[in-house]
């Protein structure tokens, strides 16, 4: 267990270095040339940072994306004036930590060797690099989706799972406020929980009404 934690820490650190190096050279080479939706998130964040909590854009009377990324951009503007470097570092961090979650998902669902394969895949996955020098939701989604899955699996496998259920719900709420399209999976989570723990319905209903 300690060896696994040590190896994961080393791999995460190396992954972070790889991401940061890629960001540096990619940004130096292309800058904003590949930006599309990034400008929308930047505009929403700038308006929120200036005190406008109902940001708009041309032809759209209200914000049409989940609030997490615009709020994150606004927070970085208020803290650092320029949100780009902090946001790029944030992207590198979340996609680096995602490899740890991939390991534990593989280990929990299958066996430890599968966890290591998923971990290596996460380190090398091209999109983890591609979206790092952007102001987009994808890097955070690459963390939140496996986080929700891992917490859900832990919840259904544990006898006493009230705390895990709370964190599963919290992470899923963060996920759907980053990308609202994931709301369609809410019934899947509920049914999955009830089918795997049919005798825990009272625990679930007590938690839901707490």
CSV table of C-alpha atoms in Angstrom, one decimal:
chain,number,residue,atom,x,y,z
A,1,UNK,CA,0.0,0.0,0.0
A,2,UNK,CA,2.8,2.4,0.9
A,3,UNK,CA,4.7,1.5,-2.2
A,4,UNK,CA,1.6,2.1,-4.3
A,5,UNK,CA,1.2,5.6,-2.8
A,6,UNK,CA,4.8,6.4,-3.3
A,7,UNK,CA,4.7,5.3,-7.0
A,8,UNK,CA,1.5,7.2,-7.6
A,9,UNK,CA,3.0,10.3,-6.0
A,10,UNK,CA,6.0,10.1,-8.3
A,11,UNK,CA,3.9,9.4,-11.4
A,12,UNK,CA,1.6,12.3,-10.5
A,13,UNK,CA,4.6,14.7,-10.1
A,14,UNK,CA,6.1,13.5,-13.4
A,15,UNK,CA,2.7,13.9,-15.1
A,16,UNK,CA,2.4,17.5,-13.8
A,17,UNK,CA,5.8,18.3,-15.1
A,18,UNK,CA,4.9,16.9,-18.6
A,19,UNK,CA,1.7,18.9,-18.6
A,20,UNK,CA,3.4,22.1,-17.7
A,21,UNK,CA,6.2,21.7,-20.3
A,22,UNK,CA,3.5,21.0,-22.9
A,23,UNK,CA,1.6,24.1,-21.9
A,24,UNK,CA,4.7,26.3,-22.1
A,25,UNK,CA,5.7,25.2,-25.6
A,26,UNK,CA,2.1,25.0,-26.9
A,27,UNK,CA,1.3,28.5,-25.6
A,28,UNK,CA,4.6,29.9,-26.9
A,29,UNK,CA,3.9,28.4,-30.3
A,30,UNK,CA,0.2,29.0,-30.9
A,31,UNK,CA,-1.1,31.3,-28.1
A,32,UNK,CA,-4.8,31.9,-28.6
A,33,UNK,CA,-4.8,30.7,-32.2
A,34,UNK,CA,-6.7,27.5,-31.3
A,35,UNK,CA,-9.2,29.2,-29.0
A,36,UNK,CA,-12.9,29.1,-29.8
A,37,UNK,CA,-15.2,28.6,-26.8
A,38,UNK,CA,-12.4,29.9,-24.6
A,39,UNK,CA,-13.3,33.5,-25.5
A,40,UNK,CA,-16.9,32.9,-24.2
A,41,UNK,CA,-15.7,31.5,-20.9
A,42,UNK,CA,-13.2,34.4,-20.5
A,43,UNK,CA,-16.0,36.9,-21.3
A,44,UNK,CA,-18.4,35.4,-18.8
A,45,UNK,CA,-15.6,35.3,-16.1
A,46,UNK,CA,-14.7,38.9,-16.7
A,47,UNK,CA,-18.3,40.0,-16.4
A,48,UNK,CA,-18.7,38.1,-13.1
A,49,UNK,CA,-15.4,39.5,-11.8
A,50,UNK,CA,-16.7,43.0,-12.5
A,51,UNK,CA,-19.8,42.4,-10.4
A,52,UNK,CA,-22.2,41.3,-13.1
A,53,UNK,CA,-23.8,38.1,-11.9
A,54,UNK,CA,-26.0,37.8,-15.0
A,55,UNK,CA,-23.4,37.9,-17.8
A,56,UNK,CA,-24.5,38.0,-21.4
A,57,UNK,CA,-22.9,37.7,-24.8
A,58,UNK,CA,-23.9,38.8,-28.3
A,59,UNK,CA,-27.2,37.2,-29.3
A,60,UNK,CA,-27.6,35.3,-26.0
A,61,UNK,CA,-29.5,37.0,-23.2
A,62,UNK,CA,-28.1,34.8,-20.5
A,63,UNK,CA,-25.1,32.5,-19.7
A,64,UNK,CA,-25.6,29.2,-21.6
A,65,UNK,CA,-22.9,27.1,-19.9
A,66,UNK,CA,-22.5,25.6,-16.4
A,67,UNK,CA,-21.3,28.2,-13.9
A,68,UNK,CA,-18.2,26.5,-12.5
A,69,UNK,CA,-15.7,27.5,-15.2
A,70,UNK,CA,-16.9,31.1,-15.5
A,71,UNK,CA,-16.7,31.4,-11.7
A,72,UNK,CA,-13.3,29.9,-11.7
A,73,UNK,CA,-12.1,32.3,-14.3
A,74,UNK,CA,-13.6,35.2,-12.3
A,75,UNK,CA,-11.9,34.0,-9.1
A,76,UNK,CA,-8.5,33.9,-10.9
A,77,UNK,CA,-9.1,37.4,-12.3
A,78,UNK,CA,-9.9,38.7,-8.8
A,79,UNK,CA,-6.8,37.0,-7.3
A,80,UNK,CA,-4.3,37.4,-10.0
A,81,UNK,CA,-5.7,40.0,-12.5
A,82,UNK,CA,-4.7,37.8,-15.5
A,83,UNK,CA,-6.5,34.4,-15.3
A,84,UNK,CA,-4.5,32.5,-18.0
A,85,UNK,CA,-1.5,31.2,-16.1
A,86,UNK,CA,-3.4,30.2,-13.0
A,87,UNK,CA,-6.0,28.5,-15.1
A,88,UNK,CA,-3.4,26.6,-17.1
A,89,UNK,CA,-1.7,25.4,-13.9
A,90,UNK,CA,-5.2,24.4,-12.5
A,91,UNK,CA,-5.7,22.3,-15.7
A,92,UNK,CA,-2.3,20.7,-15.3
A,93,UNK,CA,-3.1,19.8,-11.7
A,94,UNK,CA,-6.5,18.3,-12.2
A,95,UNK,CA,-5.5,16.2,-15.2
A,96,UNK,CA,-2.4,15.0,-13.3
A,97,UNK,CA,-4.4,14.0,-10.2
A,98,UNK,CA,-6.9,12.2,-12.5
A,99,UNK,CA,-4.4,9.5,-13.1
A,100,UNK,CA,-4.6,8.6,-9.4
A,101,UNK,CA,-8.3,8.2,-9.6
A,102,UNK,CA,-8.0,6.1,-12.7
A,103,UNK,CA,-5.6,3.7,-10.8
A,104,UNK,CA,-8.1,3.3,-8.0
A,105,UNK,CA,-11.1,2.8,-10.3
A,106,UNK,CA,-9.2,0.0,-12.1
A,107,UNK,CA,-8.1,-1.5,-8.9
A,108,UNK,CA,-11.6,-1.3,-7.4
A,109,UNK,CA,-13.5,-2.6,-10.4
A,110,UNK,CA,-11.0,-5.2,-11.6
A,111,UNK,CA,-7.5,-5.8,-10.2
A,112,UNK,CA,-4.4,-3.8,-9.4
A,113,UNK,CA,-2.7,-4.4,-12.8
A,114,UNK,CA,-5.7,-2.9,-14.5
A,115,UNK,CA,-5.4,0.1,-12.3
A,116,UNK,CA,-1.7,0.6,-13.3
A,117,UNK,CA,-2.7,0.3,-17.0
A,118,UNK,CA,-5.4,3.0,-16.6
A,119,UNK,CA,-2.9,5.1,-14.7
A,120,UNK,CA,-0.4,4.9,-17.6
A,121,UNK,CA,-3.1,5.6,-20.1
A,122,UNK,CA,-4.1,8.7,-18.2
A,123,UNK,CA,-0.6,10.0,-18.2
A,124,UNK,CA,-0.3,9.6,-22.0
A,125,UNK,CA,-3.9,10.4,-23.0
A,126,UNK,CA,-3.6,13.1,-25.7
A,127,UNK,CA,-6.6,15.1,-24.6
A,128,UNK,CA,-5.2,15.7,-21.2
A,129,UNK,CA,-2.4,17.6,-22.9
A,130,UNK,CA,-4.5,19.1,-25.7
A,131,UNK,CA,-6.9,21.0,-23.5
A,132,UNK,CA,-4.4,22.2,-20.8
A,133,UNK,CA,-3.6,25.5,-22.5
A,134,UNK,CA,-7.3,26.4,-22.8
A,135,UNK,CA,-10.0,28.1,-20.8
A,136,UNK,CA,-12.4,25.2,-21.1
A,137,UNK,CA,-14.3,22.7,-19.0
A,138,UNK,CA,-12.7,19.5,-20.4
A,139,UNK,CA,-9.7,19.3,-18.0
A,140,UNK,CA,-12.0,19.5,-14.9
A,141,UNK,CA,-14.4,17.0,-16.4
A,142,UNK,CA,-11.4,14.6,-16.8
A,143,UNK,CA,-11.1,14.7,-13.0
A,144,UNK,CA,-14.8,14.9,-12.0
A,145,UNK,CA,-16.1,12.0,-14.1
A,146,UNK,CA,-13.7,9.4,-12.6
A,147,UNK,CA,-14.2,11.0,-9.2
A,148,UNK,CA,-17.9,10.5,-9.3
A,149,UNK,CA,-17.5,6.9,-10.7
A,150,UNK,CA,-14.9,6.0,-8.0
A,151,UNK,CA,-17.0,7.4,-5.2
A,152,UNK,CA,-20.1,5.7,-6.5
A,153,UNK,CA,-18.3,2.3,-6.6
A,154,UNK,CA,-17.0,2.8,-3.1
A,155,UNK,CA,-20.5,3.8,-1.9
A,156,UNK,CA,-22.1,0.6,-3.2
A,157,UNK,CA,-19.3,-1.6,-1.9
A,158,UNK,CA,-19.2,-0.2,1.6
A,159,UNK,CA,-21.6,-1.3,4.4
A,160,UNK,CA,-21.7,2.1,6.0
A,161,UNK,CA,-21.7,4.5,3.2
A,162,UNK,CA,-23.6,7.6,4.3
A,163,UNK,CA,-20.4,9.8,4.2
A,164,UNK,CA,-19.4,8.4,0.8
A,165,UNK,CA,-22.9,8.9,-0.5
A,166,UNK,CA,-22.7,12.6,0.6
A,167,UNK,CA,-19.4,13.1,-1.3
A,168,UNK,CA,-20.7,11.2,-4.3
A,169,UNK,CA,-23.7,13.6,-4.4
A,170,UNK,CA,-21.4,16.6,-3.9
A,171,UNK,CA,-19.0,15.6,-6.7
A,172,UNK,CA,-21.9,14.9,-9.0
A,173,UNK,CA,-23.4,18.3,-8.3
A,174,UNK,CA,-20.1,19.9,-9.1
A,175,UNK,CA,-20.0,17.8,-12.3
A,176,UNK,CA,-23.4,18.9,-13.6
A,177,UNK,CA,-22.7,22.5,-12.8
A,178,UNK,CA,-19.6,22.2,-14.9
A,179,UNK,CA,-21.4,20.4,-17.8
A,180,UNK,CA,-25.1,20.2,-17.4
A,181,UNK,CA,-25.4,17.4,-19.9
A,182,UNK,CA,-24.2,14.9,-17.3
A,183,UNK,CA,-27.5,15.4,-15.5
A,184,UNK,CA,-28.9,12.6,-17.8
A,185,UNK,CA,-26.9,10.1,-15.7
A,186,UNK,CA,-28.6,11.0,-12.5
A,187,UNK,CA,-31.3,8.3,-12.8
A,188,UNK,CA,-28.5,5.8,-13.6
A,189,UNK,CA,-26.7,6.6,-10.3
A,190,UNK,CA,-30.0,6.3,-8.3
A,191,UNK,CA,-31.0,3.0,-9.9
A,192,UNK,CA,-27.5,1.7,-9.7
A,193,UNK,CA,-27.4,2.4,-6.0
A,194,UNK,CA,-30.8,0.9,-5.3
A,195,UNK,CA,-30.2,-2.2,-7.3
A,196,UNK,CA,-26.8,-2.9,-5.7
A,197,UNK,CA,-28.0,-2.0,-2.1
A,198,UNK,CA,-31.7,-2.9,-2.1
A,199,UNK,CA,-31.8,-3.3,1.7
A,200,UNK,CA,-30.3,0.2,2.2
A,201,UNK,CA,-33.3,2.1,1.0
A,202,UNK,CA,-34.1,3.4,4.5
A,203,UNK,CA,-30.6,4.7,4.8
A,204,UNK,CA,-30.9,6.5,1.4
A,205,UNK,CA,-34.2,8.1,2.2
A,206,UNK,CA,-33.0,9.3,5.6
A,207,UNK,CA,-30.0,10.8,4.0
A,208,UNK,CA,-32.0,12.4,1.2
A,209,UNK,CA,-34.4,14.1,3.7
A,210,UNK,CA,-31.6,15.2,6.1
